[in-house]
Amino acid sequence: ELTTVRVQDPRVQNEGSWNSYVDYKIFLHTNSKAFTAKTSCVRRRYREFVWLRRQLQRNAGLVPVPELPGKSTFFVGSTDEFIEKRRQGLQQFLEK
């Protein structure tokens, strides 16, 4: 069985306002019989990954749950660079 997940296409929502945020397209493809749909695509923002990680920690017992990329309000570099590093970190989180 094979399951592939990709985090891609980050988009800034409400750009220029105090409540702007970035969401990411999460694409899943699998041939696992455990899934009814073989492909799925949703958009999620960082805080939803935080929620997912907390849920996994509650149910994981002694199994370690992967870390998320940091949430930093102070980032040295461009916004695009920060968004790309976060996207890569979220990709690694879902792969683990």
Short mmCIF file of C-alpha atoms in Angstrom, two decimals:
data_model
loop_
_atom_site.label_atom_id
_atom_site.label_comp_id
_atom_site.label_asym_id
_atom_site.label_seq_id
_atom_site.Cartn_x
_atom_site.Cartn_y
_atom_site.Cartn_z
CA GLU A 1 0.00 0.00 0.00
CA LEU A 2 1.14 3.49 -0.82
CA THR A 3 0.06 6.84 0.61
CA THR A 4 1.47 10.12 -0.67
CA VAL A 5 0.80 13.46 0.95
CA ARG A 6 1.93 16.84 -0.36
CA VAL A 7 1.77 20.29 1.18
CA GLN A 8 1.73 22.83 -1.62
CA ASP A 9 0.35 26.11 -2.96
CA PRO A 10 0.61 28.39 0.11
CA ARG A 11 -1.78 31.36 -0.12
CA VAL A 12 -1.94 34.46 2.02
CA GLN A 13 -5.55 35.13 3.01
CA ASN A 14 -6.76 38.63 3.99
CA GLU A 15 -3.40 40.04 2.89
CA GLY A 16 -2.66 43.48 4.27
CA SER A 17 -5.05 43.18 7.20
CA TRP A 18 -4.29 42.47 10.86
CA ASN A 19 -5.95 39.04 10.59
CA SER A 20 -4.03 37.74 7.57
CA TYR A 21 -2.86 34.12 7.56
CA VAL A 22 -1.42 31.54 5.20
CA ASP A 23 -3.18 28.36 4.24
CA TYR A 24 -1.76 25.40 2.35
CA LYS A 25 -3.21 22.87 -0.06
CA ILE A 26 -2.92 19.35 1.38
CA PHE A 27 -3.13 16.70 -1.32
CA LEU A 28 -3.41 13.02 -0.43
CA HIS A 29 -3.24 10.08 -2.82
CA THR A 30 -3.43 6.45 -1.72
CA ASN A 31 -4.17 2.96 -2.91
CA SER A 32 -4.93 1.78 0.63
CA LYS A 33 -8.15 -0.17 1.08
CA ALA A 34 -8.65 1.68 4.39
CA PHE A 35 -9.60 4.83 2.43
CA THR A 36 -12.84 5.14 0.47
CA ALA A 37 -11.57 8.09 -1.58
CA LYS A 38 -8.26 7.48 -3.29
CA THR A 39 -7.48 11.19 -3.59
CA SER A 40 -8.32 14.10 -1.34
CA CYS A 41 -7.48 17.78 -1.40
CA VAL A 42 -8.16 20.36 1.32
CA ARG A 43 -6.74 23.72 2.42
CA ARG A 44 -5.51 24.07 6.00
CA ARG A 45 -3.76 26.76 8.02
CA TYR A 46 -0.98 26.37 10.57
CA ARG A 47 -3.23 26.42 13.63
CA GLU A 48 -5.10 23.40 12.27
CA PHE A 49 -1.80 21.51 12.19
CA VAL A 50 -1.28 22.54 15.83
CA TRP A 51 -4.74 21.13 16.65
CA LEU A 52 -3.93 17.88 14.79
CA ARG A 53 -0.64 17.47 16.65
CA ARG A 54 -2.39 17.93 20.02
CA GLN A 55 -4.96 15.28 19.09
CA LEU A 56 -2.23 12.88 18.05
CA GLN A 57 -0.33 13.49 21.30
CA ARG A 58 -3.45 12.68 23.34
CA ASN A 59 -3.84 9.35 21.60
CA ALA A 60 -0.24 8.38 20.87
CA GLY A 61 0.70 6.86 24.22
CA LEU A 62 4.45 6.28 24.14
CA VAL A 63 4.79 6.82 20.38
CA PRO A 64 6.56 10.14 19.74
CA VAL A 65 4.61 12.68 17.69
CA PRO A 66 6.70 14.67 15.19
CA GLU A 67 7.40 18.35 15.82
CA LEU A 68 5.85 21.14 13.80
CA PRO A 69 7.94 23.92 12.31
CA GLY A 70 8.22 26.84 14.72
CA LYS A 71 5.72 29.64 14.92
CA SER A 72 7.82 32.76 14.94
CA THR A 73 6.45 36.29 14.74
CA PHE A 74 10.03 37.55 14.32
CA PHE A 75 11.67 36.08 11.25
CA VAL A 76 14.87 37.30 9.63
CA GLY A 77 14.45 37.07 5.87
CA SER A 78 11.62 37.48 3.43
CA THR A 79 8.03 36.48 4.06
CA ASP A 80 8.20 34.18 1.03
CA GLU A 81 11.23 32.43 2.52
CA PHE A 82 9.44 31.96 5.86
CA ILE A 83 6.32 30.57 4.14
CA GLU A 84 8.41 28.12 2.11
CA LYS A 85 10.34 26.90 5.17
CA ARG A 86 7.07 26.39 7.02
CA ARG A 87 5.57 24.55 4.04
CA GLN A 88 8.57 22.20 4.01
CA GLY A 89 8.24 21.66 7.78
CA LEU A 90 4.53 20.86 7.49
CA GLN A 91 5.32 18.43 4.65
CA GLN A 92 7.86 16.64 6.87
CA PHE A 93 5.37 16.55 9.75
CA LEU A 94 2.71 14.85 7.63
CA GLU A 95 5.17 12.41 6.08
CA LYS A 96 6.31 11.24 9.52
#
